Tab-separated table of C-alpha atoms in Angstrom:
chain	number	residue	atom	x	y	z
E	1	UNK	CA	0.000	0.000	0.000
E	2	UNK	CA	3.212	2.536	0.246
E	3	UNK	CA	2.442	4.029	3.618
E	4	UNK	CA	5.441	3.917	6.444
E	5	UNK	CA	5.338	0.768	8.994
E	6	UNK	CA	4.494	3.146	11.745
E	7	UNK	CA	1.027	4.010	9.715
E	8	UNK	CA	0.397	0.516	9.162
E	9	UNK	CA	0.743	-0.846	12.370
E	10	UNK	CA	-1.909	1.904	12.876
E	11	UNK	CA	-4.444	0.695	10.603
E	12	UNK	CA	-3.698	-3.186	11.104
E	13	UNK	CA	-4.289	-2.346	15.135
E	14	UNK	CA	-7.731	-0.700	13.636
E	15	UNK	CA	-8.367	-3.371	11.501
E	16	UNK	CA	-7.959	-5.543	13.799
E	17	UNK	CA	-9.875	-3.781	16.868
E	18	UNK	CA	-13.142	-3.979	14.436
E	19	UNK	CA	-13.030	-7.411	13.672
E	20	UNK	CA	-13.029	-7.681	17.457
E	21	UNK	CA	-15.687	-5.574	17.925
E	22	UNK	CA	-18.220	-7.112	14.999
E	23	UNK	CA	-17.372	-10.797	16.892
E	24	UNK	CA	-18.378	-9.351	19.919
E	25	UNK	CA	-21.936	-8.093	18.556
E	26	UNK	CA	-22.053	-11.916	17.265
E	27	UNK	CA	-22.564	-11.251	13.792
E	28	UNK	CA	-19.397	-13.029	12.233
E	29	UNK	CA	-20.599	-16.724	13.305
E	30	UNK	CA	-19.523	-18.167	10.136
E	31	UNK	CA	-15.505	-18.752	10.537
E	32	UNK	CA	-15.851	-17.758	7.025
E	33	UNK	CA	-16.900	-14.815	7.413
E	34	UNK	CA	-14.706	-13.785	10.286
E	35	UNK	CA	-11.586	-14.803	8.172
E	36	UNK	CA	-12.516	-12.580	5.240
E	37	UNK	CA	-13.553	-9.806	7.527
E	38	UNK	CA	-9.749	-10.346	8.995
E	39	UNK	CA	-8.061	-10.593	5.660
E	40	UNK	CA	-9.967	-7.733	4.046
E	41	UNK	CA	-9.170	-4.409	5.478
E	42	UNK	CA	-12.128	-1.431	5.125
E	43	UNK	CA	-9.187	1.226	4.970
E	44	UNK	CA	-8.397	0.261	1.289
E	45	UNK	CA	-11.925	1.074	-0.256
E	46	UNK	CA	-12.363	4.349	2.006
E	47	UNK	CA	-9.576	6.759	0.627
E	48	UNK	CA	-11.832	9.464	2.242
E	49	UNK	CA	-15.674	10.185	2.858
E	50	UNK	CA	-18.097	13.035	3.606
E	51	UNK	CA	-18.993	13.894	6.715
E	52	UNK	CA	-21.762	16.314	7.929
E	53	UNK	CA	-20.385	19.383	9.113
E	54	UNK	CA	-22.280	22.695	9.713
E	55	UNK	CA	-24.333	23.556	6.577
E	56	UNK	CA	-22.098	21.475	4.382
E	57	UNK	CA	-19.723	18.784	4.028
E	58	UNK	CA	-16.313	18.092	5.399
E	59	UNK	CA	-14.408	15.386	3.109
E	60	UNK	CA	-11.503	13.470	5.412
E	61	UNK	CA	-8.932	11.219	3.416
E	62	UNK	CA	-5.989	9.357	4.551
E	63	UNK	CA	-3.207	11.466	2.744
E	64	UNK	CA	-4.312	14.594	4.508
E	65	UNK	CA	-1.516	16.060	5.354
E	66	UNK	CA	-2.705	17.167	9.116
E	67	UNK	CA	-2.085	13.850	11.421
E	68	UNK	CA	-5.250	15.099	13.443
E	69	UNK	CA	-7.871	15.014	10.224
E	70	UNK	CA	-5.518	11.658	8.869
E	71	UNK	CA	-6.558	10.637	12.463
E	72	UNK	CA	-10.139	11.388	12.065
E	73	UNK	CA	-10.248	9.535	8.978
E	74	UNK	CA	-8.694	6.098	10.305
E	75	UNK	CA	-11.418	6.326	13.001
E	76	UNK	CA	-14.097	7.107	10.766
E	77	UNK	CA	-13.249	4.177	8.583
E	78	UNK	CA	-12.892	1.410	11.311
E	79	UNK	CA	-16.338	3.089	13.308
E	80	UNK	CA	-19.273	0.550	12.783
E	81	UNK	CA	-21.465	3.551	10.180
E	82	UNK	CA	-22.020	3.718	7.127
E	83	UNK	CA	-19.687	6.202	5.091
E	84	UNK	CA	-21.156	8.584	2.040
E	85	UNK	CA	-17.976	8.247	-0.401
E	86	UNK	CA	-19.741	10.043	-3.376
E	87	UNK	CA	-21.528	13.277	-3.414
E	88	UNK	CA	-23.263	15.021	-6.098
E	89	UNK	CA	-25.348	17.988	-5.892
E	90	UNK	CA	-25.066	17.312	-1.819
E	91	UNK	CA	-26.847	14.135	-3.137
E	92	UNK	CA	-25.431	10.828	-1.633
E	93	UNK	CA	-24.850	8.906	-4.793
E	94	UNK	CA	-22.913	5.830	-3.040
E	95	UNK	CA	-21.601	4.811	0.111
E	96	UNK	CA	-19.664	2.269	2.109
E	97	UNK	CA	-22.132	0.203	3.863
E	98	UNK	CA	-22.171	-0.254	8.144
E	99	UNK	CA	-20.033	-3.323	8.460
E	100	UNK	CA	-22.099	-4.837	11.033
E	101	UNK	CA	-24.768	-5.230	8.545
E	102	UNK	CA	-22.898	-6.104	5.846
E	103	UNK	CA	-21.905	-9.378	7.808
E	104	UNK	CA	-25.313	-9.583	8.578
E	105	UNK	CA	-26.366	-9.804	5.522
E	106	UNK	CA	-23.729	-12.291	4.370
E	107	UNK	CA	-24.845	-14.674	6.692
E	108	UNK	CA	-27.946	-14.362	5.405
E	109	UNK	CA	-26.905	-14.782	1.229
E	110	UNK	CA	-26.026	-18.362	2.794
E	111	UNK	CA	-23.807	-19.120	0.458
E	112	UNK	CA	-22.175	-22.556	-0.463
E	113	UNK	CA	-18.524	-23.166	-1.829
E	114	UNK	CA	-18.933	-23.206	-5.579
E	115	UNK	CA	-21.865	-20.373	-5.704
E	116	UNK	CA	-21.879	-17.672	-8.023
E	117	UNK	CA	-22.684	-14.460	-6.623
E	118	UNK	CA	-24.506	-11.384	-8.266
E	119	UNK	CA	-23.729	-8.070	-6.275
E	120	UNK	CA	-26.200	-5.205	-7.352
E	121	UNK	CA	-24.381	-2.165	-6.154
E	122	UNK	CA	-20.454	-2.388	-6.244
E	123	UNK	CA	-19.540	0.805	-4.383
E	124	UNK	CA	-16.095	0.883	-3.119
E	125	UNK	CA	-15.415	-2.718	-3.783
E	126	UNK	CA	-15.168	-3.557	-0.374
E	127	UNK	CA	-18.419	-6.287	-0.179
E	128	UNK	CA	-16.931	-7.394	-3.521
E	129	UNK	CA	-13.458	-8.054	-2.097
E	130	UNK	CA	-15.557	-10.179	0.956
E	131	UNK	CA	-17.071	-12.350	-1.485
E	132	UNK	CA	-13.937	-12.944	-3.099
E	133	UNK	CA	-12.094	-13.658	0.002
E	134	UNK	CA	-15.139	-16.358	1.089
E	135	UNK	CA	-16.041	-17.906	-3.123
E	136	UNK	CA	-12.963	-16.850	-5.528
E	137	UNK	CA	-12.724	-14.199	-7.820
E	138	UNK	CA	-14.517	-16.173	-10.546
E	139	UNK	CA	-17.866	-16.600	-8.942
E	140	UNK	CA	-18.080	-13.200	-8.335
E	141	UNK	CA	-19.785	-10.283	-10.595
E	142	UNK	CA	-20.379	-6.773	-9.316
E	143	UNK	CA	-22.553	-4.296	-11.450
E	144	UNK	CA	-22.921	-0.515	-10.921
E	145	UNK	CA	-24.279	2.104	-13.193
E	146	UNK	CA	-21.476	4.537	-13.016
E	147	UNK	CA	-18.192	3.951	-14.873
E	148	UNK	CA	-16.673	6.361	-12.199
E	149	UNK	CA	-17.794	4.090	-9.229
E	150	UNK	CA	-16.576	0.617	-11.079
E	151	UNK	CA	-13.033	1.859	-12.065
E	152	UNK	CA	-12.519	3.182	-8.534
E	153	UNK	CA	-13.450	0.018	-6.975
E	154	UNK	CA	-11.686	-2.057	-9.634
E	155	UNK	CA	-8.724	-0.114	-8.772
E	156	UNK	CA	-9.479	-0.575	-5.009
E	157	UNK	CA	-9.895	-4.577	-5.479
E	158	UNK	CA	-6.992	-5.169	-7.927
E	159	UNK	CA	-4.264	-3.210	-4.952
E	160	UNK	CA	-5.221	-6.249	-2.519
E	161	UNK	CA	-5.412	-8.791	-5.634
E	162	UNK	CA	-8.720	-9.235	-5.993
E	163	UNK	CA	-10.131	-9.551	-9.890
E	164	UNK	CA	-14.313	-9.923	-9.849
E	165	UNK	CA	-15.745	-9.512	-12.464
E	166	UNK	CA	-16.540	-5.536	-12.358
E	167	UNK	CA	-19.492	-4.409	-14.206
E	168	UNK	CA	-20.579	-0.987	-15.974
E	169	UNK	CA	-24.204	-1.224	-16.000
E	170	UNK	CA	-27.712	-1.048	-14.874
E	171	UNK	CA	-28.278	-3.491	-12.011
E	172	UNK	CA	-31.619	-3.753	-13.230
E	173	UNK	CA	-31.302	-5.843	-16.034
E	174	UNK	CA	-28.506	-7.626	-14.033
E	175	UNK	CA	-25.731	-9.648	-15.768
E	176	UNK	CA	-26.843	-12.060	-18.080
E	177	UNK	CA	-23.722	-12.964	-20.160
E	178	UNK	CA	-22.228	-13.725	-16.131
E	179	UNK	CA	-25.695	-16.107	-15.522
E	180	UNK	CA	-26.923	-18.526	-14.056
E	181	UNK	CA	-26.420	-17.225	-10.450
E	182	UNK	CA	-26.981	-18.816	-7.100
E	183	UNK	CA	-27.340	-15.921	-5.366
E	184	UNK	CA	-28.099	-12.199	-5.832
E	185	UNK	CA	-26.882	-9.828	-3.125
E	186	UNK	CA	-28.538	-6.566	-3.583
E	187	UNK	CA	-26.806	-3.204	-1.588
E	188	UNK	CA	-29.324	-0.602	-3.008
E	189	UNK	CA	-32.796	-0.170	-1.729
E	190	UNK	CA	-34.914	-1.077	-4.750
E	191	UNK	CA	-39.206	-0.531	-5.113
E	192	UNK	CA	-39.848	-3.470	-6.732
E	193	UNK	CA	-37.888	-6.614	-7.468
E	194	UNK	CA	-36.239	-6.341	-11.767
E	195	UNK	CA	-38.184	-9.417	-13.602
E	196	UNK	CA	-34.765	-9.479	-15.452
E	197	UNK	CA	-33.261	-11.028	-12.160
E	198	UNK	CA	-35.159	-14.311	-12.118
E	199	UNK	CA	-34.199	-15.541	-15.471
E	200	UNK	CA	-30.586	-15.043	-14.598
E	201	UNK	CA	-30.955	-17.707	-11.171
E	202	UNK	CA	-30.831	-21.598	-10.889
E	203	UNK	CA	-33.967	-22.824	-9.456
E	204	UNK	CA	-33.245	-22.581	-5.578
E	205	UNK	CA	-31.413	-19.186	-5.579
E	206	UNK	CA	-31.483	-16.811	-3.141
E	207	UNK	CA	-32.095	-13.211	-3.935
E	208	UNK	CA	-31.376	-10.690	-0.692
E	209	UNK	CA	-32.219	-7.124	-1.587
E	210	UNK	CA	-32.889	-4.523	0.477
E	211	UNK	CA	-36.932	-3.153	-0.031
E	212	UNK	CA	-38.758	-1.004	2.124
E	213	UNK	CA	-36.618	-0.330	5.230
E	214	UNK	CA	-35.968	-4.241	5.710
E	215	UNK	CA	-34.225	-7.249	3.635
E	216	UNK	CA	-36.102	-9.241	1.786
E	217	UNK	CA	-34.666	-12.808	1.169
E	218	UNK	CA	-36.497	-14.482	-1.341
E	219	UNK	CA	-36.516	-18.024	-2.916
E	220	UNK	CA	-36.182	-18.362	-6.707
E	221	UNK	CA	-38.451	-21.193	-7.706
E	222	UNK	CA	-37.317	-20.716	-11.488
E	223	UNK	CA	-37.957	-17.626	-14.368
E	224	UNK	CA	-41.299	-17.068	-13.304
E	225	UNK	CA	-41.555	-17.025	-9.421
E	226	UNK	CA	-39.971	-15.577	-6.360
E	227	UNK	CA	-41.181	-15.705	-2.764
E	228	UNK	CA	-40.105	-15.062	0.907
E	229	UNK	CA	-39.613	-13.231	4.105
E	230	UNK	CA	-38.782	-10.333	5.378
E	231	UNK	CA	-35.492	-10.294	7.971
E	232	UNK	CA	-35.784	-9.213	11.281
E	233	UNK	CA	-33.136	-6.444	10.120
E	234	UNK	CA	-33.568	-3.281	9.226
E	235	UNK	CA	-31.716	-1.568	5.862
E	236	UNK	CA	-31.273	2.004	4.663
E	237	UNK	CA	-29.526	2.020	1.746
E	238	UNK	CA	-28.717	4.295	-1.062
E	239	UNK	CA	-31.959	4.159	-3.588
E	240	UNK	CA	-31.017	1.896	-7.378
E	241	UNK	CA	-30.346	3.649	-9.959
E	242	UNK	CA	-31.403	3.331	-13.837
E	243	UNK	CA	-34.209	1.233	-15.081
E	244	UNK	CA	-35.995	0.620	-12.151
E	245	UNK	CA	-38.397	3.561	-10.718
E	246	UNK	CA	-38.373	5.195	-7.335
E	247	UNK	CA	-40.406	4.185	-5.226
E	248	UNK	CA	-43.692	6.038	-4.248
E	249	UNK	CA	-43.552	8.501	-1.363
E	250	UNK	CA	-45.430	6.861	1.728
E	251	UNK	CA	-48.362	8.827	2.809
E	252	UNK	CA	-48.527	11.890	4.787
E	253	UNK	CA	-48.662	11.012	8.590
E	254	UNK	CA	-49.781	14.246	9.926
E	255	UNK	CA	-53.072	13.669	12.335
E	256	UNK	CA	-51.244	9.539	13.172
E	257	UNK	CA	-50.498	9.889	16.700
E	258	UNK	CA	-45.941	10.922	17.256
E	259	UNK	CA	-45.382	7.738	18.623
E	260	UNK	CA	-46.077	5.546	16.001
E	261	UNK	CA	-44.555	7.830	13.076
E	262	UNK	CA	-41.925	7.545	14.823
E	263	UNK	CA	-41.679	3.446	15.285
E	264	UNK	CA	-39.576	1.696	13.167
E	265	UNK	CA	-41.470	-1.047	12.262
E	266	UNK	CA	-44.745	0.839	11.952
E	267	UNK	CA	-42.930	3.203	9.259
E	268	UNK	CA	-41.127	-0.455	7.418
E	269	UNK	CA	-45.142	-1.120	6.541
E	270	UNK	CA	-46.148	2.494	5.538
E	271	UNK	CA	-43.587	2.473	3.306
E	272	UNK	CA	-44.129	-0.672	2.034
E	273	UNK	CA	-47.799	-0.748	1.134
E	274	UNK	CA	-47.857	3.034	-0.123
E	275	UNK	CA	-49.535	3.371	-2.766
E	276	UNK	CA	-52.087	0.525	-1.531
E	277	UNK	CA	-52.720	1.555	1.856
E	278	UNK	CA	-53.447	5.603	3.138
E	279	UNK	CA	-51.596	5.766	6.155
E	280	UNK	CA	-54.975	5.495	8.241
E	281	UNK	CA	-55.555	2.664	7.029
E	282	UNK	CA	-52.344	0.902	7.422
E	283	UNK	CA	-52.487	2.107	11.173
E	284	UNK	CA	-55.421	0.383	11.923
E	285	UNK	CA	-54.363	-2.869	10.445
E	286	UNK	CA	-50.846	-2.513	12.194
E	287	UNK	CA	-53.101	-2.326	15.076
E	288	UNK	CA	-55.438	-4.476	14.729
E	289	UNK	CA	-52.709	-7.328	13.407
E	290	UNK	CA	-50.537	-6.883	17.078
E	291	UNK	CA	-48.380	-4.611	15.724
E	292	UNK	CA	-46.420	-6.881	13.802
E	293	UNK	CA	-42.802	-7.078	12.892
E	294	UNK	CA	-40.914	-7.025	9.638
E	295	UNK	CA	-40.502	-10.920	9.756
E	296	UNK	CA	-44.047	-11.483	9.547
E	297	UNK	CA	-44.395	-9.731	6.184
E	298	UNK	CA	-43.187	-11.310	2.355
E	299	UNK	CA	-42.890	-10.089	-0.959
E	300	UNK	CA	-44.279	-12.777	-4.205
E	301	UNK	CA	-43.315	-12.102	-7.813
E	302	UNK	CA	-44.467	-13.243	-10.637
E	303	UNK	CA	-44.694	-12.194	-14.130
E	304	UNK	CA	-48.072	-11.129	-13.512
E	305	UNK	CA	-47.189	-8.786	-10.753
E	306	UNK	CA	-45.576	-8.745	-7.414
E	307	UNK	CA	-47.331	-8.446	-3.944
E	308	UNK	CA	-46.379	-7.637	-0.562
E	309	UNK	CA	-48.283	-9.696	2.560
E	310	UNK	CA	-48.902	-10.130	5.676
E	311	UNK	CA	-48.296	-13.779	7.071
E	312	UNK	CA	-49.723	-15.363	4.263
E	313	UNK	CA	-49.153	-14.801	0.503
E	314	UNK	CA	-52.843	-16.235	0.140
E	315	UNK	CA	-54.075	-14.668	2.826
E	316	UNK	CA	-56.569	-11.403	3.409
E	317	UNK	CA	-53.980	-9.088	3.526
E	318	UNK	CA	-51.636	-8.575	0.114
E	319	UNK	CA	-50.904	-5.319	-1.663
E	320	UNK	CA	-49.676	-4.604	-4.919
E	321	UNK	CA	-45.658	-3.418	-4.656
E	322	UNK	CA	-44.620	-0.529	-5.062
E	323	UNK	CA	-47.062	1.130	-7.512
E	324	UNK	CA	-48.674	4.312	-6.667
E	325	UNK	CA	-52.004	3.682	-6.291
């Protein structure tokens, strides 16, 4: 990496302290896992990031020439938060993800030795080098829509000898010419679930994207159906890009009582039946169903549409996703 022992020690002791730390929260129960976690340092795809400061934005980088903002950036890089490494406009276009749920959620992609692995959303390259560390670089394909954000990370992979396959393009529409995948790992909050994706997966795949403000973790039963669960986890993530609409704004909640705008999992099912439900209306059912939790709710898609449900995909309560009404 060219920086003087001294620094290194530095950022291996970092390195190091947040592996500790994300075993100690008990999300790196796979040895797998742990090991790439150890072997893949979060320093290398975080040259600097944006921070809040004031009206603006402060960037911090590692070559700063001040040891004091070089400091700030170290512990800003090893800190358990996600990191906004591209602005535009003041607009977050991408990020580095928290890396407490990015184990998370790799533990849930339950992958096998062999799998090939479809990452919607390369960023910095960092999830990209994980995968590699855990499958091999050949069962790995990363797609973003920016040429900017791809070259960056394929810069950022190739320095610790990692060679995906990076990928110019709209996630949407996925990879084909990289296909059949075993599972899709999705780091971009999408409305709706791309068609395109299910045609690209071996029966049995698993497809973990982030939807609403949870993961959804569905089974791919072949071109032409898709079904499963929510995760007990919430997700914020920056919104996809290119083919694939934003999603509709979730009702206004003035006149709902502060509390429950302000619940988590109250606002996971406003968001995710607006469109379907006026936030009244989605109150009362909240209610009325015990207040229930992300887990109990699933997404179905199909080439005739895709739902969102409560407890039962055949059940009395399923709402059309992510259309605006």
């Amino acid at each position: 990496m060219g920086a003087h022992p001294e620094v290194r020690d530095v950022r291996e002791t970092a390195h190091a302290a947040q592996v500790r730390e994300l075993d100690a929260a008990g999300v790196l129960v796979d040895p797998a896992w742990r090991a790439a976690f150890e072997g893949v340092p979060r320093h290398a795809f975080v040259p600097y990031f944006w921070t809040g400061r004031g009206a603006g934005h402060e960037r911090l980088w590692g070559e700063d020439p001040d040891p004091e903002q070089r400091a700030r950036w170290l512990r800003g890089v090893y800190t358990d938060t996600p990191l906004a490494t591209r602005l535009r406009d003041g607009e977050l276009v991408s990020s580095s993800s928290q890396p407490s749920l990015m184990a998370k959620m790799l533990n849930a992609l339950d992958v096998r030795d062999g799998h090939r692995v479809l990452e919607i959303g390369t960023g910095t390259g960092y999830n990209a080098a994980l995968l590699c560390h855990r499958l091999g670089d050949d069962l790995v394909t990363t797609v973003d829509l920016e040429e900017e954000i791809t070259e960056s990370a394929r810069t950022h992979l190739a320095a610790l000898g990692y060679r995906p396959t990076v990928v110019t393009g709209d996630g949407a529409r996925g990879c084909p010419s990289r296909a059949p995948f075993d599972r899709i790992l999705v780091t971009c909050t999408l409305p709706r679930i791309p068609p395109a994706w299910l045609g690209q997966c071996r029966p049995g795949a698993r497809v973990l994207a982030p939807l609403s403000t949870g993961l959804i973790a569905l089974t791919v039963r072949d071109a032409e159906l898709a079904e499963g669960r929510f995760l007990h986890t919430s997700a914020y993530f920056v919104p996809l890009r290119g083919a694939t609409a934003a999603p509709p704004p979730a009702e206004p909640s003035y006149g709902l009582p502060y509390e429950l705008v302000e619940n988590e999992r109250f606002q996971f099912m406003l968001v995710l039946t607006a469109g379907a439900l006026h936030a009244r209306e989605a109150l009362d059912l909240w209610r009325g169903e015990g207040r229930p939790a992300r887990e109990r709710f699933g997404v179905t898609v199909t080439p005739e549409g895709q739902w969102s449900w409560l407890d039962d995909p055949q059940g009395p309560y399923v709402w059309p996703l992510g259309e605006t009404g």
